[in-house]
JSON list of C-alpha atoms in Angstrom, two decimals:
[
{"chain": "A", "resi": 23, "resn": "ARG", "atom": "CA", "xyz": [141.73, 128.24, 86.68]},
{"chain": "A", "resi": 24, "resn": "PHE", "atom": "CA", "xyz": [138.09, 127.57, 85.80]},
{"chain": "A", "resi": 25, "resn": "LEU", "atom": "CA", "xyz": [136.58, 124.11, 85.48]},
{"chain": "A", "resi": 26, "resn": "SER", "atom": "CA", "xyz": [132.93, 124.31, 84.44]},
{"chain": "A", "resi": 27, "resn": "LYS", "atom": "CA", "xyz": [130.56, 122.39, 86.77]},
{"chain": "A", "resi": 28, "resn": "SER", "atom": "CA", "xyz": [133.49, 121.02, 88.79]},
{"chain": "A", "resi": 29, "resn": "ALA", "atom": "CA", "xyz": [131.35, 119.99, 91.77]},
{"chain": "A", "resi": 30, "resn": "GLU", "atom": "CA", "xyz": [128.98, 118.05, 89.54]},
{"chain": "A", "resi": 31, "resn": "LYS", "atom": "CA", "xyz": [131.78, 116.39, 87.57]},
{"chain": "A", "resi": 32, "resn": "SER", "atom": "CA", "xyz": [133.66, 115.30, 90.70]},
{"chain": "A", "resi": 33, "resn": "GLN", "atom": "CA", "xyz": [130.59, 114.13, 92.67]},
{"chain": "A", "resi": 34, "resn": "SER", "atom": "CA", "xyz": [131.11, 110.37, 92.18]},
{"chain": "A", "resi": 35, "resn": "PHE", "atom": "CA", "xyz": [134.81, 110.69, 93.02]},
{"chain": "A", "resi": 36, "resn": "PHE", "atom": "CA", "xyz": [134.05, 112.43, 96.34]},
{"chain": "A", "resi": 37, "resn": "LYS", "atom": "CA", "xyz": [131.17, 110.02, 97.08]},
{"chain": "A", "resi": 38, "resn": "THR", "atom": "CA", "xyz": [133.73, 107.20, 97.03]},
{"chain": "A", "resi": 39, "resn": "LEU", "atom": "CA", "xyz": [135.97, 109.05, 99.50]},
{"chain": "A", "resi": 40, "resn": "LYS", "atom": "CA", "xyz": [133.08, 110.10, 101.75]},
{"chain": "A", "resi": 41, "resn": "LYS", "atom": "CA", "xyz": [132.14, 106.48, 102.53]},
{"chain": "A", "resi": 42, "resn": "CYS", "atom": "CA", "xyz": [135.57, 105.87, 104.09]},
{"chain": "A", "resi": 43, "resn": "THR", "atom": "CA", "xyz": [135.87, 106.21, 107.84]},
{"chain": "A", "resi": 44, "resn": "LYS", "atom": "CA", "xyz": [139.20, 104.39, 107.93]},
{"chain": "A", "resi": 45, "resn": "LYS", "atom": "CA", "xyz": [141.82, 103.49, 105.36]},
{"chain": "A", "resi": 46, "resn": "SER", "atom": "CA", "xyz": [140.67, 99.85, 105.12]},
{"chain": "A", "resi": 47, "resn": "ASP", "atom": "CA", "xyz": [137.15, 101.02, 104.05]},
{"chain": "A", "resi": 48, "resn": "PHE", "atom": "CA", "xyz": [138.47, 102.55, 100.83]},
{"chain": "A", "resi": 49, "resn": "GLN", "atom": "CA", "xyz": [136.97, 100.93, 97.71]},
{"chain": "A", "resi": 50, "resn": "TRP", "atom": "CA", "xyz": [137.86, 102.47, 94.35]},
{"chain": "A", "resi": 51, "resn": "THR", "atom": "CA", "xyz": [134.82, 102.22, 92.06]},
{"chain": "A", "resi": 52, "resn": "ALA", "atom": "CA", "xyz": [134.54, 102.19, 88.28]},
{"chain": "A", "resi": 53, "resn": "GLU", "atom": "CA", "xyz": [132.36, 105.29, 88.56]},
{"chain": "A", "resi": 54, "resn": "ALA", "atom": "CA", "xyz": [135.08, 107.13, 90.51]},
{"chain": "A", "resi": 55, "resn": "GLU", "atom": "CA", "xyz": [137.68, 106.03, 87.95]},
{"chain": "A", "resi": 56, "resn": "VAL", "atom": "CA", "xyz": [135.62, 107.50, 85.10]},
{"chain": "A", "resi": 57, "resn": "ALA", "atom": "CA", "xyz": [135.13, 110.76, 87.07]},
{"chain": "A", "resi": 58, "resn": "ILE", "atom": "CA", "xyz": [138.84, 111.18, 87.85]},
{"chain": "A", "resi": 59, "resn": "LYS", "atom": "CA", "xyz": [139.86, 110.46, 84.23]},
{"chain": "A", "resi": 60, "resn": "GLU", "atom": "CA", "xyz": [137.31, 112.99, 82.97]},
{"chain": "A", "resi": 61, "resn": "MET", "atom": "CA", "xyz": [138.58, 115.64, 85.40]},
{"chain": "A", "resi": 62, "resn": "LYS", "atom": "CA", "xyz": [142.21, 115.01, 84.42]},
{"chain": "A", "resi": 63, "resn": "LYS", "atom": "CA", "xyz": [141.29, 115.39, 80.76]},
{"chain": "A", "resi": 64, "resn": "LEU", "atom": "CA", "xyz": [139.47, 118.68, 81.43]},
{"chain": "A", "resi": 65, "resn": "ILE", "atom": "CA", "xyz": [142.25, 120.10, 83.64]},
{"chain": "A", "resi": 66, "resn": "VAL", "atom": "CA", "xyz": [144.79, 119.84, 80.81]},
{"chain": "A", "resi": 67, "resn": "GLU", "atom": "CA", "xyz": [142.99, 122.57, 78.84]},
{"chain": "A", "resi": 68, "resn": "LEU", "atom": "CA", "xyz": [141.57, 124.80, 81.58]},
{"chain": "A", "resi": 69, "resn": "PRO", "atom": "CA", "xyz": [141.12, 128.49, 80.80]},
{"chain": "A", "resi": 70, "resn": "THR", "atom": "CA", "xyz": [142.71, 130.89, 83.27]},
{"chain": "A", "resi": 71, "resn": "LEU", "atom": "CA", "xyz": [140.72, 133.60, 85.02]},
{"chain": "A", "resi": 72, "resn": "THR", "atom": "CA", "xyz": [141.02, 137.04, 83.48]},
{"chain": "A", "resi": 73, "resn": "VAL", "atom": "CA", "xyz": [141.07, 140.49, 85.08]},
{"chain": "A", "resi": 74, "resn": "LEU", "atom": "CA", "xyz": [137.97, 142.57, 84.45]},
{"chain": "A", "resi": 75, "resn": "MET", "atom": "CA", "xyz": [138.67, 145.82, 82.61]},
{"chain": "A", "resi": 76, "resn": "GLU", "atom": "CA", "xyz": [136.83, 149.03, 83.49]},
{"chain": "A", "resi": 77, "resn": "LYS", "atom": "CA", "xyz": [133.36, 149.32, 81.89]},
{"chain": "A", "resi": 78, "resn": "GLU", "atom": "CA", "xyz": [133.40, 145.80, 80.45]},
{"chain": "A", "resi": 79, "resn": "GLU", "atom": "CA", "xyz": [130.03, 144.09, 80.37]},
{"chain": "A", "resi": 80, "resn": "LEU", "atom": "CA", "xyz": [129.55, 140.99, 82.49]},
{"chain": "A", "resi": 81, "resn": "ILE", "atom": "CA", "xyz": [127.77, 137.75, 81.65]},
{"chain": "A", "resi": 82, "resn": "VAL", "atom": "CA", "xyz": [126.57, 135.39, 84.39]},
{"chain": "A", "resi": 83, "resn": "TYR", "atom": "CA", "xyz": [125.99, 131.68, 83.79]},
{"chain": "A", "resi": 84, "resn": "LEU", "atom": "CA", "xyz": [124.23, 129.63, 86.45]},
{"chain": "A", "resi": 85, "resn": "ALA", "atom": "CA", "xyz": [123.96, 125.86, 86.62]},
{"chain": "A", "resi": 86, "resn": "ALA", "atom": "CA", "xyz": [121.94, 123.82, 89.08]},
{"chain": "A", "resi": 87, "resn": "ALA", "atom": "CA", "xyz": [121.67, 120.07, 89.30]},
{"chain": "A", "resi": 88, "resn": "ARG", "atom": "CA", "xyz": [120.09, 117.88, 91.96]},
{"chain": "A", "resi": 89, "resn": "VAL", "atom": "CA", "xyz": [123.22, 117.83, 94.12]},
{"chain": "A", "resi": 90, "resn": "THR", "atom": "CA", "xyz": [125.35, 120.73, 92.82]},
{"chain": "A", "resi": 91, "resn": "VAL", "atom": "CA", "xyz": [125.18, 124.45, 92.08]},
{"chain": "A", "resi": 92, "resn": "SER", "atom": "CA", "xyz": [127.65, 126.59, 90.20]},
{"chain": "A", "resi": 93, "resn": "ALA", "atom": "CA", "xyz": [128.02, 130.00, 88.63]},
{"chain": "A", "resi": 94, "resn": "VAL", "atom": "CA", "xyz": [130.58, 131.73, 86.46]},
{"chain": "A", "resi": 95, "resn": "LEU", "atom": "CA", "xyz": [131.06, 135.42, 85.77]},
{"chain": "A", "resi": 96, "resn": "MET", "atom": "CA", "xyz": [132.34, 136.03, 82.22]},
{"chain": "A", "resi": 97, "resn": "THR", "atom": "CA", "xyz": [133.38, 138.96, 80.06]},
{"chain": "A", "resi": 98, "resn": "LYS", "atom": "CA", "xyz": [133.59, 139.09, 76.29]},
{"chain": "A", "resi": 99, "resn": "ARG", "atom": "CA", "xyz": [136.85, 140.07, 74.60]},
{"chain": "A", "resi": 100, "resn": "LYS", "atom": "CA", "xyz": [136.60, 140.34, 70.83]},
{"chain": "A", "resi": 101, "resn": "THR", "atom": "CA", "xyz": [134.69, 137.14, 69.99]},
{"chain": "A", "resi": 102, "resn": "LYS", "atom": "CA", "xyz": [135.77, 135.04, 72.98]},
{"chain": "A", "resi": 103, "resn": "GLN", "atom": "CA", "xyz": [134.16, 134.76, 76.42]},
{"chain": "A", "resi": 104, "resn": "MET", "atom": "CA", "xyz": [136.68, 134.78, 79.28]},
{"chain": "A", "resi": 105, "resn": "PRO", "atom": "CA", "xyz": [135.97, 133.67, 82.89]},
{"chain": "A", "resi": 106, "resn": "VAL", "atom": "CA", "xyz": [136.44, 136.36, 85.56]},
{"chain": "A", "resi": 107, "resn": "TYR", "atom": "CA", "xyz": [135.19, 134.50, 88.66]},
{"chain": "A", "resi": 108, "resn": "PHE", "atom": "CA", "xyz": [133.50, 131.20, 89.43]},
{"chain": "A", "resi": 109, "resn": "VAL", "atom": "CA", "xyz": [132.00, 129.22, 92.29]},
{"chain": "A", "resi": 110, "resn": "SER", "atom": "CA", "xyz": [130.86, 125.61, 92.38]},
{"chain": "A", "resi": 111, "resn": "ARG", "atom": "CA", "xyz": [129.82, 123.40, 95.25]},
{"chain": "A", "resi": 112, "resn": "ALA", "atom": "CA", "xyz": [128.11, 120.15, 96.10]},
{"chain": "A", "resi": 113, "resn": "LEU", "atom": "CA", "xyz": [124.89, 120.37, 98.09]},
{"chain": "A", "resi": 114, "resn": "GLN", "atom": "CA", "xyz": [124.60, 118.38, 101.30]},
{"chain": "A", "resi": 115, "resn": "GLY", "atom": "CA", "xyz": [121.88, 117.14, 103.63]},
{"chain": "A", "resi": 116, "resn": "LEU", "atom": "CA", "xyz": [118.75, 119.30, 103.62]},
{"chain": "A", "resi": 117, "resn": "GLU", "atom": "CA", "xyz": [120.05, 121.43, 100.72]},
{"chain": "A", "resi": 118, "resn": "ILE", "atom": "CA", "xyz": [119.39, 118.54, 98.33]},
{"chain": "A", "resi": 119, "resn": "ASN", "atom": "CA", "xyz": [115.95, 118.65, 96.62]}
]
């Protein structure tokens, strides 16, 4: 299934988890709560990936934010764009900026 800009949308959730070195360090933040609720809402209506048919044209969408990058490969069927493949990840360390 495809979740647009998943790394960007889940960043604050994973930031909360990253600060924990042991179980007692865990502090659930309001920001993480908002992020997890937003992701749950989006997951309910996720489009599924589709198989590319021979000679179909492809559309590439790229997104870059300060701490995330993502791309999705789409095809158009009738009047609807369908995701074929996607990648999304959070940047770390020297990759940022």
